Amino acid sequence: MGGTFDPIHHGHLVAASEVQAEFDLDEVVFVPTGDPWQKSGQPVSAAEHRYLMTVIATASNPGFSVSRVDIDRDGPTYTIDTLRDLHAQRPHAELFFITGADALSHILTWKDAAELWGLAHFIGVTRPGHVLTDKGLPDDKVTLQEVPAMAISSTDCRVRVTSRLPVWYLVPDGVVQYIKKYALYAPGALGALSAGEGTVGALPRRPTKETSAR
Ligand code: ATP
Ligand code: MG
């Protein structure tokens, strides 16, 4: 499952868990996107923060893991590269790519879209406020799955923190504490790790069509 995960929330986790159960997947790999880039006019938190929040959120589930392939690759994140890297790391694994209804609707605009179908099977999951459709997508490469409706978005979580509203129970407890510890999403904060503490990405840049969809 690819995502910005800024921050990871229970909508991501429920979707992953449901697809894992339905398709009997050995592992769900959460892949945070690469270095910070501008998304809808807002800066994105440093990749290292988003990676660590994703690790915290998934650590207790033995069937969940987190991959650094996208955050360790230079340049904008494209799913085609994500899938190629995961395939190289797990040459015998059958890959499934989990994506919400909003992102699925943009898939044909993704880089090398025609090649995606050869690398993974795509599972589109329901998301409140978005229509789930596989119109125009290859029938044998895309499956739609209903998951419990979680009307949560990272955008809403960020706005809530900035507005001093609680995000308890929208995101895992450890993520609430991590956000507080590093003052992420505080008014004026960019969420970058301080110098010497870890990876701080390049200056925010404009998203591609694909990165803005994730
Ligand atoms: P943002 O508001 O910053 O775009 P987001 O909540 O959409 O954040 P992303 O990291 O952009 O989260 O999403 C990663 C993937 O998870 C996407 O495929 C998205 O469609 C899916 N997703 C996110 N939230 C939900 C949800 N509540 N239910 C189902 N799928 C979701
Ligand atoms: Mg999104």
mmCIF file of C-alpha atoms and ligand atoms in Angstrom:
data_model
loop_
_atom_site.group_PDB
_atom_site.id
_atom_site.type_symbol
_atom_site.label_atom_id
_atom_site.label_comp_id
_atom_site.label_asym_id
_atom_site.label_seq_id
_atom_site.Cartn_x
_atom_site.Cartn_y
_atom_site.Cartn_z
ATOM 1 C CA MET A 1 0.000 0.000 0.000
ATOM 2 C CA GLY A 2 1.559 3.275 -1.083
ATOM 3 C CA GLY A 3 0.748 6.588 0.509
ATOM 4 C CA THR A 4 2.020 9.843 1.851
ATOM 5 C CA PHE A 5 1.013 8.729 5.360
ATOM 6 C CA ASP A 6 1.203 12.280 6.693
ATOM 7 C CA PRO A 7 0.076 10.970 9.136
ATOM 8 C CA ILE A 8 -0.943 7.308 8.792
ATOM 9 C CA HIS A 9 -4.474 6.856 10.203
ATOM 10 C CA HIS A 10 -6.987 4.119 10.935
ATOM 11 C CA GLY A 11 -8.523 4.397 7.455
ATOM 12 C CA HIS A 12 -5.234 3.113 5.996
ATOM 13 C CA LEU A 13 -4.904 0.392 8.616
ATOM 14 C CA VAL A 14 -8.467 -0.915 8.337
ATOM 15 C CA ALA A 15 -8.240 -1.011 4.527
ATOM 16 C CA ALA A 16 -4.956 -2.924 4.689
ATOM 17 C CA SER A 17 -6.267 -5.380 7.254
ATOM 18 C CA GLU A 18 -9.462 -6.068 5.317
ATOM 19 C CA VAL A 19 -7.642 -6.675 2.033
ATOM 20 C CA GLN A 20 -5.088 -8.854 3.776
ATOM 21 C CA ALA A 21 -7.869 -11.043 5.192
ATOM 22 C CA GLU A 22 -9.893 -11.177 1.973
ATOM 23 C CA PHE A 23 -6.942 -12.073 -0.263
ATOM 24 C CA ASP A 24 -5.075 -14.116 2.355
ATOM 25 C CA LEU A 25 -1.952 -11.991 1.903
ATOM 26 C CA ASP A 26 1.206 -13.040 3.766
ATOM 27 C CA GLU A 27 2.309 -9.465 4.284
ATOM 28 C CA VAL A 28 1.079 -5.944 3.729
ATOM 29 C CA VAL A 29 3.968 -3.612 2.939
ATOM 30 C CA PHE A 30 3.302 0.070 3.622
ATOM 31 C CA VAL A 31 5.407 2.233 1.326
ATOM 32 C CA PRO A 32 5.624 5.905 2.310
ATOM 33 C CA THR A 33 6.278 8.173 -0.677
ATOM 34 C CA GLY A 34 9.619 9.885 -1.157
ATOM 35 C CA ASP A 35 11.035 13.215 -0.103
ATOM 36 C CA PRO A 36 8.730 16.059 0.806
ATOM 37 C CA TRP A 37 6.926 17.639 -2.082
ATOM 38 C CA GLN A 38 4.176 20.163 -2.326
ATOM 39 C CA LYS A 39 0.727 18.652 -2.200
ATOM 40 C CA SER A 40 -2.347 20.786 -2.739
ATOM 41 C CA GLY A 41 -0.285 23.829 -1.811
ATOM 42 C CA GLN A 42 0.712 22.366 1.554
ATOM 43 C CA PRO A 43 4.215 21.211 2.466
ATOM 44 C CA VAL A 44 4.568 17.539 3.280
ATOM 45 C CA SER A 45 6.323 16.388 6.448
ATOM 46 C CA ALA A 46 9.852 15.045 6.138
ATOM 47 C CA ALA A 47 10.003 11.511 4.779
ATOM 48 C CA GLU A 48 11.678 10.274 7.932
ATOM 49 C CA HIS A 49 8.786 11.468 10.119
ATOM 50 C CA ARG A 50 6.245 9.815 7.832
ATOM 51 C CA TYR A 51 8.285 6.618 7.745
ATOM 52 C CA LEU A 52 8.614 6.506 11.538
ATOM 53 C CA MET A 53 4.905 7.161 12.105
ATOM 54 C CA THR A 54 4.136 4.314 9.705
ATOM 55 C CA VAL A 55 6.514 2.009 11.592
ATOM 56 C CA ILE A 56 4.916 2.957 14.919
ATOM 57 C CA ALA A 57 1.404 2.365 13.553
ATOM 58 C CA THR A 58 2.197 -1.050 12.101
ATOM 59 C CA ALA A 59 4.760 -2.419 14.573
ATOM 60 C CA SER A 60 2.350 -4.538 16.603
ATOM 61 C CA ASN A 61 0.983 -6.415 13.572
ATOM 62 C CA PRO A 62 3.260 -9.273 12.451
ATOM 63 C CA GLY A 63 1.571 -9.227 9.041
ATOM 64 C CA PHE A 64 2.427 -5.576 8.397
ATOM 65 C CA SER A 65 5.782 -4.097 7.435
ATOM 66 C CA VAL A 66 7.141 -0.806 6.113
ATOM 67 C CA SER A 67 9.417 -0.351 3.121
ATOM 68 C CA ARG A 68 11.904 2.468 2.544
ATOM 69 C CA VAL A 69 12.133 1.905 -1.229
ATOM 70 C CA ASP A 70 10.378 5.138 -2.116
ATOM 71 C CA ILE A 71 11.949 7.347 0.526
ATOM 72 C CA ASP A 72 15.447 6.069 -0.286
ATOM 73 C CA ARG A 73 15.030 6.662 -4.055
ATOM 74 C CA ASP A 74 15.867 10.117 -5.374
ATOM 75 C CA GLY A 75 13.331 12.052 -7.405
ATOM 76 C CA PRO A 76 9.546 11.938 -7.470
ATOM 77 C CA THR A 77 7.806 8.745 -6.414
ATOM 78 C CA TYR A 78 6.171 6.719 -9.169
ATOM 79 C CA THR A 79 4.306 3.509 -8.433
ATOM 80 C CA ILE A 80 5.983 1.808 -11.376
ATOM 81 C CA ASP A 81 9.340 2.229 -9.583
ATOM 82 C CA THR A 82 7.843 1.117 -6.269
ATOM 83 C CA LEU A 83 6.573 -2.087 -7.826
ATOM 84 C CA ARG A 84 9.806 -2.761 -9.691
ATOM 85 C CA ASP A 85 11.815 -2.346 -6.484
ATOM 86 C CA LEU A 86 9.472 -4.539 -4.443
ATOM 87 C CA HIS A 87 9.532 -7.140 -7.188
ATOM 88 C CA ALA A 88 13.352 -7.128 -7.197
ATOM 89 C CA GLN A 89 13.375 -7.621 -3.430
ATOM 90 C CA ARG A 90 10.747 -10.385 -3.515
ATOM 91 C CA PRO A 91 11.124 -12.010 -6.946
ATOM 92 C CA HIS A 92 8.816 -14.906 -6.106
ATOM 93 C CA ALA A 93 6.044 -12.891 -4.478
ATOM 94 C CA GLU A 94 2.749 -12.145 -6.171
ATOM 95 C CA LEU A 95 2.222 -8.420 -5.653
ATOM 96 C CA PHE A 96 -1.086 -6.732 -4.913
ATOM 97 C CA PHE A 97 -1.299 -2.951 -4.767
ATOM 98 C CA ILE A 98 -3.943 -1.573 -2.408
ATOM 99 C CA THR A 99 -5.379 1.793 -3.247
ATOM 100 C CA GLY A 100 -8.362 3.871 -2.155
ATOM 101 C CA ALA A 101 -11.175 4.888 -4.473
ATOM 102 C CA ASP A 102 -9.761 8.399 -4.938
ATOM 103 C CA ALA A 103 -6.308 7.234 -5.996
ATOM 104 C CA LEU A 104 -7.674 4.424 -8.181
ATOM 105 C CA SER A 105 -9.615 6.921 -10.243
ATOM 106 C CA HIS A 106 -6.324 8.586 -11.237
ATOM 107 C CA ILE A 107 -4.379 5.466 -12.037
ATOM 108 C CA LEU A 108 -4.425 5.927 -15.810
ATOM 109 C CA THR A 109 -2.540 9.208 -15.325
ATOM 110 C CA TRP A 110 0.255 7.462 -13.449
ATOM 111 C CA LYS A 111 3.664 7.076 -15.084
ATOM 112 C CA ASP A 112 3.904 4.028 -17.384
ATOM 113 C CA ALA A 113 0.321 3.077 -16.472
ATOM 114 C CA ALA A 114 0.154 0.356 -19.113
ATOM 115 C CA GLU A 115 3.088 -1.438 -17.501
ATOM 116 C CA LEU A 116 1.594 -1.398 -14.001
ATOM 117 C CA TRP A 117 -0.754 -4.268 -14.773
ATOM 118 C CA GLY A 118 2.141 -6.623 -15.449
ATOM 119 C CA LEU A 119 3.697 -5.995 -12.059
ATOM 120 C CA ALA A 120 0.771 -6.234 -9.642
ATOM 121 C CA HIS A 121 -2.902 -6.889 -9.182
ATOM 122 C CA PHE A 122 -4.682 -3.729 -8.027
ATOM 123 C CA ILE A 123 -7.228 -3.747 -5.207
ATOM 124 C CA GLY A 124 -9.408 -0.660 -5.082
ATOM 125 C CA VAL A 125 -11.101 -0.108 -1.731
ATOM 126 C CA THR A 126 -14.112 1.989 -0.820
ATOM 127 C CA ARG A 127 -13.534 5.349 0.796
ATOM 128 C CA PRO A 128 -16.263 7.671 2.118
ATOM 129 C CA GLY A 129 -16.813 10.626 -0.203
ATOM 130 C CA HIS A 130 -15.391 8.896 -3.273
ATOM 131 C CA VAL A 131 -16.958 6.714 -5.933
ATOM 132 C CA LEU A 132 -15.221 3.370 -6.365
ATOM 133 C CA THR A 133 -15.106 2.373 -10.005
ATOM 134 C CA ASP A 134 -12.880 0.329 -12.264
ATOM 135 C CA LYS A 135 -14.239 1.982 -15.410
ATOM 136 C CA GLY A 136 -11.571 1.973 -18.120
ATOM 137 C CA LEU A 137 -9.299 -0.337 -16.142
ATOM 138 C CA PRO A 138 -8.512 -3.937 -17.134
ATOM 139 C CA ASP A 139 -11.051 -6.325 -15.539
ATOM 140 C CA ASP A 140 -8.558 -9.058 -14.795
ATOM 141 C CA LYS A 141 -6.056 -6.712 -13.145
ATOM 142 C CA VAL A 142 -8.302 -4.730 -10.816
ATOM 143 C CA THR A 143 -10.586 -5.923 -8.038
ATOM 144 C CA LEU A 144 -12.881 -3.698 -6.017
ATOM 145 C CA GLN A 145 -13.419 -4.356 -2.338
ATOM 146 C CA GLU A 146 -15.741 -2.807 0.179
ATOM 147 C CA VAL A 147 -14.103 -2.029 3.515
ATOM 148 C CA PRO A 148 -15.648 -0.564 6.697
ATOM 149 C CA ALA A 149 -16.256 3.133 6.086
ATOM 150 C CA MET A 150 -13.663 5.223 7.866
ATOM 151 C CA ALA A 151 -14.283 8.886 7.125
ATOM 152 C CA ILE A 152 -10.724 9.838 8.034
ATOM 153 C CA SER A 153 -8.115 11.618 5.936
ATOM 154 C CA SER A 154 -4.582 12.725 6.715
ATOM 155 C CA THR A 155 -5.583 16.213 5.608
ATOM 156 C CA ASP A 156 -8.311 16.312 8.242
ATOM 157 C CA CYS A 157 -5.909 14.957 10.890
ATOM 158 C CA ARG A 158 -3.368 17.688 10.066
ATOM 159 C CA VAL A 159 -6.023 20.407 10.184
ATOM 160 C CA ARG A 160 -7.271 19.061 13.501
ATOM 161 C CA VAL A 161 -3.799 19.153 15.056
ATOM 162 C CA THR A 162 -3.178 22.655 13.724
ATOM 163 C CA SER A 163 -6.541 23.704 15.178
ATOM 164 C CA ARG A 164 -5.704 22.021 18.505
ATOM 165 C CA LEU A 165 -8.499 19.477 18.087
ATOM 166 C CA PRO A 166 -7.861 15.872 19.152
ATOM 167 C CA VAL A 167 -6.779 13.132 16.753
ATOM 168 C CA TRP A 168 -7.063 10.412 19.390
ATOM 169 C CA TYR A 169 -8.762 7.315 17.882
ATOM 170 C CA LEU A 170 -8.368 8.661 14.340
ATOM 171 C CA VAL A 171 -4.693 7.667 14.350
ATOM 172 C CA PRO A 172 -2.956 5.060 16.542
ATOM 173 C CA ASP A 173 -2.009 6.228 20.052
ATOM 174 C CA GLY A 174 1.721 6.102 19.294
ATOM 175 C CA VAL A 175 1.184 8.363 16.296
ATOM 176 C CA VAL A 176 -0.709 10.896 18.455
ATOM 177 C CA GLN A 177 2.282 10.932 20.797
ATOM 178 C CA TYR A 178 4.796 11.154 17.937
ATOM 179 C CA ILE A 179 2.969 14.146 16.433
ATOM 180 C CA LYS A 180 3.059 15.848 19.826
ATOM 181 C CA LYS A 181 6.716 15.005 20.456
ATOM 182 C CA TYR A 182 7.894 16.602 17.196
ATOM 183 C CA ALA A 183 5.204 19.309 17.080
ATOM 184 C CA LEU A 184 4.124 18.181 13.623
ATOM 185 C CA TYR A 185 1.325 20.186 12.009
ATOM 186 C CA ALA A 186 1.682 22.963 14.568
ATOM 187 C CA PRO A 187 0.912 26.385 13.086
ATOM 188 C CA GLY A 188 3.922 27.363 10.961
ATOM 189 C CA ALA A 189 5.736 24.050 11.464
ATOM 190 C CA LEU A 190 7.014 22.197 8.402
ATOM 191 C CA GLY A 191 7.581 18.960 10.267
ATOM 192 C CA ALA A 192 11.219 18.623 9.273
ATOM 193 C CA LEU A 193 13.549 16.696 11.549
ATOM 194 C CA SER A 194 16.155 19.028 12.972
ATOM 195 C CA ALA A 195 19.615 19.058 11.439
ATOM 196 C CA GLY A 196 21.709 16.071 12.349
ATOM 197 C CA GLU A 197 18.729 14.047 13.486
ATOM 198 C CA GLY A 198 17.969 12.303 10.248
ATOM 199 C CA THR A 199 17.029 12.676 6.644
ATOM 200 C CA VAL A 200 15.624 16.002 5.639
ATOM 201 C CA GLY A 201 14.437 16.047 2.076
ATOM 202 C CA ALA A 202 14.968 18.600 -0.614
ATOM 203 C CA LEU A 203 12.833 21.711 -0.667
ATOM 204 C CA PRO A 204 9.183 20.937 -1.377
ATOM 205 C CA ARG A 205 8.514 20.653 -5.075
ATOM 206 C CA ARG A 206 5.381 20.526 -7.132
ATOM 207 C CA PRO A 207 3.713 17.113 -7.340
ATOM 208 C CA THR A 208 3.268 15.126 -10.475
ATOM 209 C CA LYS A 209 -0.261 14.075 -11.319
ATOM 210 C CA GLU A 210 0.486 10.755 -9.711
ATOM 211 C CA THR A 211 1.970 11.989 -6.454
ATOM 212 C CA SER A 212 -0.917 14.350 -5.921
ATOM 213 C CA ALA A 213 -3.323 11.421 -6.298
ATOM 214 C CA ARG A 214 -1.665 9.482 -3.508
HETATM 215 P P1 ATP B 1 -4.197 13.222 2.293
HETATM 216 O O1 ATP B 1 -5.461 13.811 2.847
HETATM 217 O O2 ATP B 1 -2.955 13.899 2.761
HETATM 218 O O3 ATP B 1 -4.239 13.005 0.795
HETATM 219 P P2 ATP B 1 -5.008 10.504 2.759
HETATM 220 O O4 ATP B 1 -5.854 10.332 3.981
HETATM 221 O O5 ATP B 1 -5.689 10.544 1.430
HETATM 222 O O6 ATP B 1 -4.064 11.776 2.953
HETATM 223 P P3 ATP B 1 -2.865 9.049 1.613
HETATM 224 O O7 ATP B 1 -1.576 8.795 2.291
HETATM 225 O O8 ATP B 1 -2.964 10.090 0.563
HETATM 226 O O9 ATP B 1 -3.933 9.375 2.787
HETATM 227 O O10 ATP B 1 -3.501 7.696 1.076
HETATM 228 C C1 ATP B 1 -2.795 6.514 0.831
HETATM 229 C C2 ATP B 1 -3.765 5.498 0.278
HETATM 230 O O11 ATP B 1 -4.737 5.163 1.261
HETATM 231 C C3 ATP B 1 -4.548 6.002 -0.934
HETATM 232 O O12 ATP B 1 -4.706 4.914 -1.849
HETATM 233 C C4 ATP B 1 -5.876 6.397 -0.335
HETATM 234 O O13 ATP B 1 -6.930 6.329 -1.286
HETATM 235 C C5 ATP B 1 -6.044 5.359 0.751
HETATM 236 N N1 ATP B 1 -6.878 5.845 1.863
HETATM 237 C C6 ATP B 1 -6.613 6.914 2.627
HETATM 238 N N2 ATP B 1 -7.581 7.089 3.560
HETATM 239 C C7 ATP B 1 -8.475 6.109 3.374
HETATM 240 C C8 ATP B 1 -9.715 5.761 4.008
HETATM 241 N N3 ATP B 1 -10.209 6.484 5.026
HETATM 242 N N4 ATP B 1 -10.389 4.671 3.548
HETATM 243 C C9 ATP B 1 -9.897 3.954 2.508
HETATM 244 N N5 ATP B 1 -8.732 4.222 1.850
HETATM 245 C C10 ATP B 1 -8.031 5.286 2.277
HETATM 246 MG MG MG B 2 -4.658 11.187 -0.273
#
